[in-house]
Amino acid sequence: MEQGRDLSGELNTYLSVVIFFTASLALGDYGIRFYVFILQAEVPHQVIAGFTEPVTTKLVPAITVIFIHQRYDVPLHYLQSRPYWFAFIGGLSLGIFERSLYIVVKGASISPGFVVAPWMHALNAVLICGVIFRSADSLKGFRFFGQLLAALVLSMAIHVFWNTWGVILIHQAFA
């Protein structure tokens, strides 16, 4: 073991990121159902998911990870030293877990769009959670909130595009 390296703190960081991001899938799913029920609009659920999932499956788990770290005195320097790596791990674990559930629960088959989807979650997580993890000890200030708002809007645009046209275009490209 390297001197000065706290492996338990690093392991706790990895575990909290993977656990809270994969668990956020339930929040994302029920959030979409809630909005569809409340809005009663003729908006496809894919569009609603494009706007809600970046918040429910990226923003909420990232803030939860930071809260848990602060609450249980796990050092934040792991998140801050590699913010985009941990964001990528969280988004990819969420995407892989989501795809696995589609296969197990719905009997989905694996297609090119099906394989690309976890990478889209990882991209959105890097955009949103990278900003949050980078500033983990000081989540305040106009600059931070401006960057977070820009990341959220870009992530929503990517997610709406992916849910509506991206899947179709990928399917046609590989058909």
PDB file of N, CA, C and O in Angstrom, residues 50-106:
ATOM      1  N   GLY A  50     -36.224  13.606 -21.628  1.00  0.00           N
ATOM      2  CA  GLY A  50     -35.065  14.402 -22.023  1.00  0.00           C
ATOM      3  C   GLY A  50     -34.856  15.617 -21.145  1.00  0.00           C
ATOM      4  O   GLY A  50     -33.722  16.044 -20.916  1.00  0.00           O
ATOM      5  N   PHE A  51     -35.947  16.178 -20.636  1.00  0.00           N
ATOM      6  CA  PHE A  51     -35.837  17.340 -19.759  1.00  0.00           C
ATOM      7  C   PHE A  51     -35.663  16.964 -18.295  1.00  0.00           C
ATOM      8  O   PHE A  51     -35.009  17.685 -17.542  1.00  0.00           O
ATOM      9  N   THR A  52     -36.249  15.852 -17.864  1.00  0.00           N
ATOM     10  CA  THR A  52     -36.199  15.514 -16.439  1.00  0.00           C
ATOM     11  C   THR A  52     -35.015  14.638 -16.046  1.00  0.00           C
ATOM     12  O   THR A  52     -34.483  14.790 -14.952  1.00  0.00           O
ATOM     13  N   GLU A  53     -34.597  13.727 -16.924  1.00  0.00           N
ATOM     14  CA  GLU A  53     -33.537  12.790 -16.543  1.00  0.00           C
ATOM     15  C   GLU A  53     -32.200  13.453 -16.216  1.00  0.00           C
ATOM     16  O   GLU A  53     -31.518  13.000 -15.297  1.00  0.00           O
ATOM     17  N   PRO A  54     -31.775  14.504 -16.915  1.00  0.00           N
ATOM     18  CA  PRO A  54     -30.514  15.126 -16.485  1.00  0.00           C
ATOM     19  C   PRO A  54     -30.552  15.623 -15.038  1.00  0.00           C
ATOM     20  O   PRO A  54     -29.542  15.591 -14.344  1.00  0.00           O
ATOM     21  N   VAL A  55     -31.716  16.045 -14.595  1.00  0.00           N
ATOM     22  CA  VAL A  55     -31.838  16.514 -13.211  1.00  0.00           C
ATOM     23  C   VAL A  55     -31.939  15.329 -12.258  1.00  0.00           C
ATOM     24  O   VAL A  55     -31.210  15.247 -11.265  1.00  0.00           O
ATOM     25  N   THR A  56     -32.850  14.386 -12.561  1.00  0.00           N
ATOM     26  CA  THR A  56     -33.108  13.299 -11.614  1.00  0.00           C
ATOM     27  C   THR A  56     -32.021  12.232 -11.598  1.00  0.00           C
ATOM     28  O   THR A  56     -31.818  11.592 -10.563  1.00  0.00           O
ATOM     29  N   THR A  57     -31.316  12.025 -12.715  1.00  0.00           N
ATOM     30  CA  THR A  57     -30.331  10.949 -12.748  1.00  0.00           C
ATOM     31  C   THR A  57     -28.883  11.441 -12.804  1.00  0.00           C
ATOM     32  O   THR A  57     -27.972  10.614 -12.820  1.00  0.00           O
ATOM     33  N   LYS A  58     -28.673  12.734 -12.829  1.00  0.00           N
ATOM     34  CA  LYS A  58     -27.299  13.259 -12.814  1.00  0.00           C
ATOM     35  C   LYS A  58     -27.104  14.290 -11.701  1.00  0.00           C
ATOM     36  O   LYS A  58     -26.225  14.146 -10.859  1.00  0.00           O
ATOM     37  N   LEU A  59     -27.935  15.333 -11.690  1.00  0.00           N
ATOM     38  CA  LEU A  59     -27.790  16.396 -10.697  1.00  0.00           C
ATOM     39  C   LEU A  59     -28.062  15.895  -9.277  1.00  0.00           C
ATOM     40  O   LEU A  59     -27.249  16.102  -8.373  1.00  0.00           O
ATOM     41  N   VAL A  60     -29.184  15.218  -9.080  1.00  0.00           N
ATOM     42  CA  VAL A  60     -29.557  14.751  -7.733  1.00  0.00           C
ATOM     43  C   VAL A  60     -28.539  13.755  -7.173  1.00  0.00           C
ATOM     44  O   VAL A  60     -28.095  13.912  -6.027  1.00  0.00           O
ATOM     45  N   PRO A  61     -28.121  12.728  -7.936  1.00  0.00           N
ATOM     46  CA  PRO A  61     -27.134  11.820  -7.339  1.00  0.00           C
ATOM     47  C   PRO A  61     -25.779  12.480  -7.079  1.00  0.00           C
ATOM     48  O   PRO A  61     -25.110  12.148  -6.105  1.00  0.00           O
ATOM     49  N   ALA A  62     -25.369  13.423  -7.920  1.00  0.00           N
ATOM     50  CA  ALA A  62     -24.089  14.109  -7.689  1.00  0.00           C
ATOM     51  C   ALA A  62     -24.128  14.901  -6.389  1.00  0.00           C
ATOM     52  O   ALA A  62     -23.186  14.836  -5.583  1.00  0.00           O
ATOM     53  N   ILE A  63     -25.204  15.608  -6.158  1.00  0.00           N
ATOM     54  CA  ILE A  63     -25.337  16.379  -4.919  1.00  0.00           C
ATOM     55  C   ILE A  63     -25.461  15.434  -3.726  1.00  0.00           C
ATOM     56  O   ILE A  63     -24.911  15.693  -2.654  1.00  0.00           O
ATOM     57  N   THR A  64     -26.132  14.303  -3.911  1.00  0.00           N
ATOM     58  CA  THR A  64     -26.261  13.311  -2.839  1.00  0.00           C
ATOM     59  C   THR A  64     -24.901  12.728  -2.479  1.00  0.00           C
ATOM     60  O   THR A  64     -24.589  12.557  -1.296  1.00  0.00           O
ATOM     61  N   VAL A  65     -24.079  12.428  -3.473  1.00  0.00           N
ATOM     62  CA  VAL A  65     -22.734  11.902  -3.211  1.00  0.00           C
ATOM     63  C   VAL A  65     -21.931  12.902  -2.387  1.00  0.00           C
ATOM     64  O   VAL A  65     -21.268  12.534  -1.408  1.00  0.00           O
ATOM     65  N   ILE A  66     -21.999  14.166  -2.746  1.00  0.00           N
ATOM     66  CA  ILE A  66     -21.259  15.190  -1.996  1.00  0.00           C
ATOM     67  C   ILE A  66     -21.805  15.304  -0.579  1.00  0.00           C
ATOM     68  O   ILE A  66     -21.039  15.388   0.389  1.00  0.00           O
ATOM     69  N   PHE A  67     -23.118  15.274  -0.425  1.00  0.00           N
ATOM     70  CA  PHE A  67     -23.727  15.356   0.907  1.00  0.00           C
ATOM     71  C   PHE A  67     -23.276  14.180   1.772  1.00  0.00           C
ATOM     72  O   PHE A  67     -22.913  14.370   2.934  1.00  0.00           O
ATOM     73  N   ILE A  68     -23.288  12.976   1.225  1.00  0.00           N
ATOM     74  CA  ILE A  68     -22.879  11.785   1.985  1.00  0.00           C
ATOM     75  C   ILE A  68     -21.406  11.898   2.372  1.00  0.00           C
ATOM     76  O   ILE A  68     -21.024  11.555   3.497  1.00  0.00           O
ATOM     77  N   HIS A  69     -20.580  12.369   1.449  1.00  0.00           N
ATOM     78  CA  HIS A  69     -19.161  12.548   1.772  1.00  0.00           C
ATOM     79  C   HIS A  69     -18.979  13.522   2.935  1.00  0.00           C
ATOM     80  O   HIS A  69     -18.200  13.262   3.850  1.00  0.00           O
ATOM     81  N   GLN A  70     -19.696  14.630   2.883  1.00  0.00           N
ATOM     82  CA  GLN A  70     -19.576  15.625   3.943  1.00  0.00           C
ATOM     83  C   GLN A  70     -20.157  15.109   5.255  1.00  0.00           C
ATOM     84  O   GLN A  70     -19.598  15.335   6.319  1.00  0.00           O
ATOM     85  N   ARG A  71     -21.262  14.414   5.172  1.00  0.00           N
ATOM     86  CA  ARG A  71     -21.939  13.911   6.377  1.00  0.00           C
ATOM     87  C   ARG A  71     -21.097  12.879   7.118  1.00  0.00           C
ATOM     88  O   ARG A  71     -21.069  12.850   8.338  1.00  0.00           O
ATOM     89  N   TYR A  72     -20.416  12.016   6.369  1.00  0.00           N
ATOM     90  CA  TYR A  72     -19.653  10.929   6.989  1.00  0.00           C
ATOM     91  C   TYR A  72     -18.141  11.149   6.908  1.00  0.00           C
ATOM     92  O   TYR A  72     -17.372  10.202   7.035  1.00  0.00           O
ATOM     93  N   ASP A  73     -17.733  12.386   6.723  1.00  0.00           N
ATOM     94  CA  ASP A  73     -16.326  12.785   6.745  1.00  0.00           C
ATOM     95  C   ASP A  73     -15.440  11.986   5.799  1.00  0.00           C
ATOM     96  O   ASP A  73     -14.309  11.632   6.129  1.00  0.00           O
ATOM     97  N   VAL A  74     -15.963  11.695   4.621  1.00  0.00           N
ATOM     98  CA  VAL A  74     -15.140  11.102   3.565  1.00  0.00           C
ATOM     99  C   VAL A  74     -14.506  12.275   2.821  1.00  0.00           C
ATOM    100  O   VAL A  74     -15.213  13.208   2.433  1.00  0.00           O
ATOM    101  N   PRO A  75     -13.203  12.252   2.646  1.00  0.00           N
ATOM    102  CA  PRO A  75     -12.539  13.391   1.992  1.00  0.00           C
ATOM    103  C   PRO A  75     -13.097  13.657   0.582  1.00  0.00           C
ATOM    104  O   PRO A  75     -13.343  12.734  -0.184  1.00  0.00           O
ATOM    105  N   LEU A  76     -13.279  14.917   0.267  1.00  0.00           N
ATOM    106  CA  LEU A  76     -13.785  15.317  -1.049  1.00  0.00           C
ATOM    107  C   LEU A  76     -12.683  15.414  -2.098  1.00  0.00           C
ATOM    108  O   LEU A  76     -12.968  15.569  -3.276  1.00  0.00           O
ATOM    109  N   HIS A  77     -11.434  15.297  -1.684  1.00  0.00           N
ATOM    110  CA  HIS A  77     -10.349  15.499  -2.647  1.00  0.00           C
ATOM    111  C   HIS A  77     -10.319  14.430  -3.734  1.00  0.00           C
ATOM    112  O   HIS A  77      -9.784  14.662  -4.801  1.00  0.00           O
ATOM    113  N   TYR A  78     -10.909  13.255  -3.491  1.00  0.00           N
ATOM    114  CA  TYR A  78     -10.977  12.249  -4.552  1.00  0.00           C
ATOM    115  C   TYR A  78     -11.869  12.749  -5.685  1.00  0.00           C
ATOM    116  O   TYR A  78     -11.524  12.645  -6.861  1.00  0.00           O
ATOM    117  N   LEU A  79     -13.040  13.266  -5.310  1.00  0.00           N
ATOM    118  CA  LEU A  79     -13.952  13.812  -6.320  1.00  0.00           C
ATOM    119  C   LEU A  79     -13.343  15.015  -7.018  1.00  0.00           C
ATOM    120  O   LEU A  79     -13.478  15.162  -8.230  1.00  0.00           O
ATOM    121  N   GLN A  80     -12.700  15.858  -6.272  1.00  0.00           N
ATOM    122  CA  GLN A  80     -12.158  17.089  -6.844  1.00  0.00           C
ATOM    123  C   GLN A  80     -10.895  16.849  -7.673  1.00  0.00           C
ATOM    124  O   GLN A  80     -10.624  17.607  -8.598  1.00  0.00           O
ATOM    125  N   SER A  81     -10.146  15.813  -7.372  1.00  0.00           N
ATOM    126  CA  SER A  81      -8.927  15.561  -8.138  1.00  0.00           C
ATOM    127  C   SER A  81      -9.237  14.915  -9.489  1.00  0.00           C
ATOM    128  O   SER A  81      -8.485  15.097 -10.443  1.00  0.00           O
ATOM    129  N   ARG A  82     -10.337  14.169  -9.588  1.00  0.00           N
ATOM    130  CA  ARG A  82     -10.742  13.546 -10.852  1.00  0.00           C
ATOM    131  C   ARG A  82     -12.257  13.683 -11.035  1.00  0.00           C
ATOM    132  O   ARG A  82     -12.985  12.692 -11.099  1.00  0.00           O
ATOM    133  N   PRO A  83     -12.752  14.914 -11.128  1.00  0.00           N
ATOM    134  CA  PRO A  83     -14.205  15.117 -11.171  1.00  0.00           C
ATOM    135  C   PRO A  83     -14.862  14.508 -12.406  1.00  0.00           C
ATOM    136  O   PRO A  83     -15.949  13.924 -12.316  1.00  0.00           O
ATOM    137  N   TYR A  84     -14.212  14.629 -13.547  1.00  0.00           N
ATOM    138  CA  TYR A  84     -14.827  14.134 -14.779  1.00  0.00           C
ATOM    139  C   TYR A  84     -14.755  12.613 -14.863  1.00  0.00           C
ATOM    140  O   TYR A  84     -15.626  11.989 -15.449  1.00  0.00           O
ATOM    141  N   TRP A  85     -13.740  12.016 -14.273  1.00  0.00           N
ATOM    142  CA  TRP A  85     -13.632  10.558 -14.231  1.00  0.00           C
ATOM    143  C   TRP A  85     -14.773   9.972 -13.397  1.00  0.00           C
ATOM    144  O   TRP A  85     -15.443   9.035 -13.815  1.00  0.00           O
ATOM    145  N   PHE A  86     -14.981  10.529 -12.196  1.00  0.00           N
ATOM    146  CA  PHE A  86     -16.059  10.019 -11.342  1.00  0.00           C
ATOM    147  C   PHE A  86     -17.426  10.293 -11.965  1.00  0.00           C
ATOM    148  O   PHE A  86     -18.337   9.479 -11.848  1.00  0.00           O
ATOM    149  N   ALA A  87     -17.579  11.418 -12.635  1.00  0.00           N
ATOM    150  CA  ALA A  87     -18.834  11.701 -13.337  1.00  0.00           C
ATOM    151  C   ALA A  87     -19.049  10.685 -14.447  1.00  0.00           C
ATOM    152  O   ALA A  87     -20.160  10.161 -14.623  1.00  0.00           O
ATOM    153  N   PHE A  88     -17.998  10.372 -15.193  1.00  0.00           N
ATOM    154  CA  PHE A  88     -18.075   9.371 -16.261  1.00  0.00           C
ATOM    155  C   PHE A  88     -18.447   8.001 -15.702  1.00  0.00           C
ATOM    156  O   PHE A  88     -19.327   7.318 -16.242  1.00  0.00           O
ATOM    157  N   ILE A  89     -17.808   7.594 -14.620  1.00  0.00           N
ATOM    158  CA  ILE A  89     -18.112   6.300 -13.986  1.00  0.00           C
ATOM    159  C   ILE A  89     -19.568   6.262 -13.542  1.00  0.00           C
ATOM    160  O   ILE A  89     -20.272   5.269 -13.746  1.00  0.00           O
ATOM    161  N   GLY A  90     -20.050   7.333 -12.931  1.00  0.00           N
ATOM    162  CA  GLY A  90     -21.446   7.383 -12.481  1.00  0.00           C
ATOM    163  C   GLY A  90     -22.428   7.295 -13.639  1.00  0.00           C
ATOM    164  O   GLY A  90     -23.384   6.526 -13.605  1.00  0.00           O
ATOM    165  N   GLY A  91     -22.190   8.070 -14.691  1.00  0.00           N
ATOM    166  CA  GLY A  91     -23.089   8.060 -15.851  1.00  0.00           C
ATOM    167  C   GLY A  91     -23.064   6.744 -16.592  1.00  0.00           C
ATOM    168  O   GLY A  91     -24.109   6.228 -17.005  1.00  0.00           O
ATOM    169  N   LEU A  92     -21.884   6.165 -16.746  1.00  0.00           N
ATOM    170  CA  LEU A  92     -21.779   4.883 -17.444  1.00  0.00           C
ATOM    171  C   LEU A  92     -22.415   3.759 -16.641  1.00  0.00           C
ATOM    172  O   LEU A  92     -23.116   2.910 -17.196  1.00  0.00           O
ATOM    173  N   SER A  93     -22.235   3.758 -15.324  1.00  0.00           N
ATOM    174  CA  SER A  93     -22.867   2.717 -14.502  1.00  0.00           C
ATOM    175  C   SER A  93     -24.383   2.843 -14.546  1.00  0.00           C
ATOM    176  O   SER A  93     -25.090   1.834 -14.619  1.00  0.00           O
ATOM    177  N   LEU A  94     -24.883   4.060 -14.549  1.00  0.00           N
ATOM    178  CA  LEU A  94     -26.322   4.289 -14.695  1.00  0.00           C
ATOM    179  C   LEU A  94     -26.812   3.753 -16.030  1.00  0.00           C
ATOM    180  O   LEU A  94     -27.812   3.033 -16.099  1.00  0.00           O
ATOM    181  N   GLY A  95     -26.107   4.089 -17.105  1.00  0.00           N
ATOM    182  CA  GLY A  95     -26.516   3.653 -18.444  1.00  0.00           C
ATOM    183  C   GLY A  95     -26.476   2.146 -18.609  1.00  0.00           C
ATOM    184  O   GLY A  95     -27.387   1.549 -19.188  1.00  0.00           O
ATOM    185  N   ILE A  96     -25.438   1.509 -18.101  1.00  0.00           N
ATOM    186  CA  ILE A  96     -25.332   0.046 -18.211  1.00  0.00           C
ATOM    187  C   ILE A  96     -26.417  -0.625 -17.388  1.00  0.00           C
ATOM    188  O   ILE A  96     -27.040  -1.603 -17.825  1.00  0.00           O
ATOM    189  N   PHE A  97     -26.684  -0.108 -16.195  1.00  0.00           N
ATOM    190  CA  PHE A  97     -27.739  -0.673 -15.353  1.00  0.00           C
ATOM    191  C   PHE A  97     -29.107  -0.510 -16.020  1.00  0.00           C
ATOM    192  O   PHE A  97     -29.926  -1.432 -16.018  1.00  0.00           O
ATOM    193  N   GLU A  98     -29.346   0.652 -16.611  1.00  0.00           N
ATOM    194  CA  GLU A  98     -30.611   0.892 -17.310  1.00  0.00           C
ATOM    195  C   GLU A  98     -30.784  -0.091 -18.467  1.00  0.00           C
ATOM    196  O   GLU A  98     -31.843  -0.691 -18.639  1.00  0.00           O
ATOM    197  N   ARG A  99     -29.742  -0.259 -19.265  1.00  0.00           N
ATOM    198  CA  ARG A  99     -29.813  -1.195 -20.401  1.00  0.00           C
ATOM    199  C   ARG A  99     -30.006  -2.625 -19.917  1.00  0.00           C
ATOM    200  O   ARG A  99     -30.753  -3.395 -20.523  1.00  0.00           O
ATOM    201  N   SER A 100     -29.349  -2.994 -18.827  1.00  0.00           N
ATOM    202  CA  SER A 100     -29.508  -4.343 -18.266  1.00  0.00           C
ATOM    203  C   SER A 100     -30.946  -4.579 -17.825  1.00  0.00           C
ATOM    204  O   SER A 100     -31.491  -5.662 -18.035  1.00  0.00           O
ATOM    205  N   LEU A 101     -31.561  -3.571 -17.228  1.00  0.00           N
ATOM    206  CA  LEU A 101     -32.966  -3.703 -16.820  1.00  0.00           C
ATOM    207  C   LEU A 101     -33.876  -3.865 -18.035  1.00  0.00           C
ATOM    208  O   LEU A 101     -34.844  -4.634 -17.981  1.00  0.00           O
ATOM    209  N   TYR A 102     -33.597  -3.141 -19.117  1.00  0.00           N
ATOM    210  CA  TYR A 102     -34.396  -3.299 -20.331  1.00  0.00           C
ATOM    211  C   TYR A 102     -34.317  -4.732 -20.856  1.00  0.00           C
ATOM    212  O   TYR A 102     -35.306  -5.288 -21.328  1.00  0.00           O
ATOM    213  N   ILE A 103     -33.142  -5.317 -20.789  1.00  0.00           N
ATOM    214  CA  ILE A 103     -32.975  -6.694 -21.270  1.00  0.00           C
ATOM    215  C   ILE A 103     -33.704  -7.671 -20.360  1.00  0.00           C
ATOM    216  O   ILE A 103     -34.458  -8.539 -20.820  1.00  0.00           O
ATOM    217  N   VAL A 104     -33.521  -7.526 -19.048  1.00  0.00           N
ATOM    218  CA  VAL A 104     -34.095  -8.470 -18.088  1.00  0.00           C
ATOM    219  C   VAL A 104     -35.600  -8.299 -17.952  1.00  0.00           C
ATOM    220  O   VAL A 104     -36.361  -9.267 -18.011  1.00  0.00           O
ATOM    221  N   VAL A 105     -36.066  -7.075 -17.771  1.00  0.00           N
ATOM    222  CA  VAL A 105     -37.479  -6.827 -17.487  1.00  0.00           C
ATOM    223  C   VAL A 105     -38.334  -6.832 -18.748  1.00  0.00           C
ATOM    224  O   VAL A 105     -39.399  -7.442 -18.788  1.00  0.00           O
ATOM    225  N   LYS A 106     -37.869  -6.148 -19.785  1.00  0.00           N
ATOM    226  CA  LYS A 106     -38.692  -5.991 -20.990  1.00  0.00           C
ATOM    227  C   LYS A 106     -38.309  -6.946 -22.112  1.00  0.00           C
ATOM    228  O   LYS A 106     -38.944  -6.955 -23.152  1.00  0.00           O
TER     229      LYS A 106
END
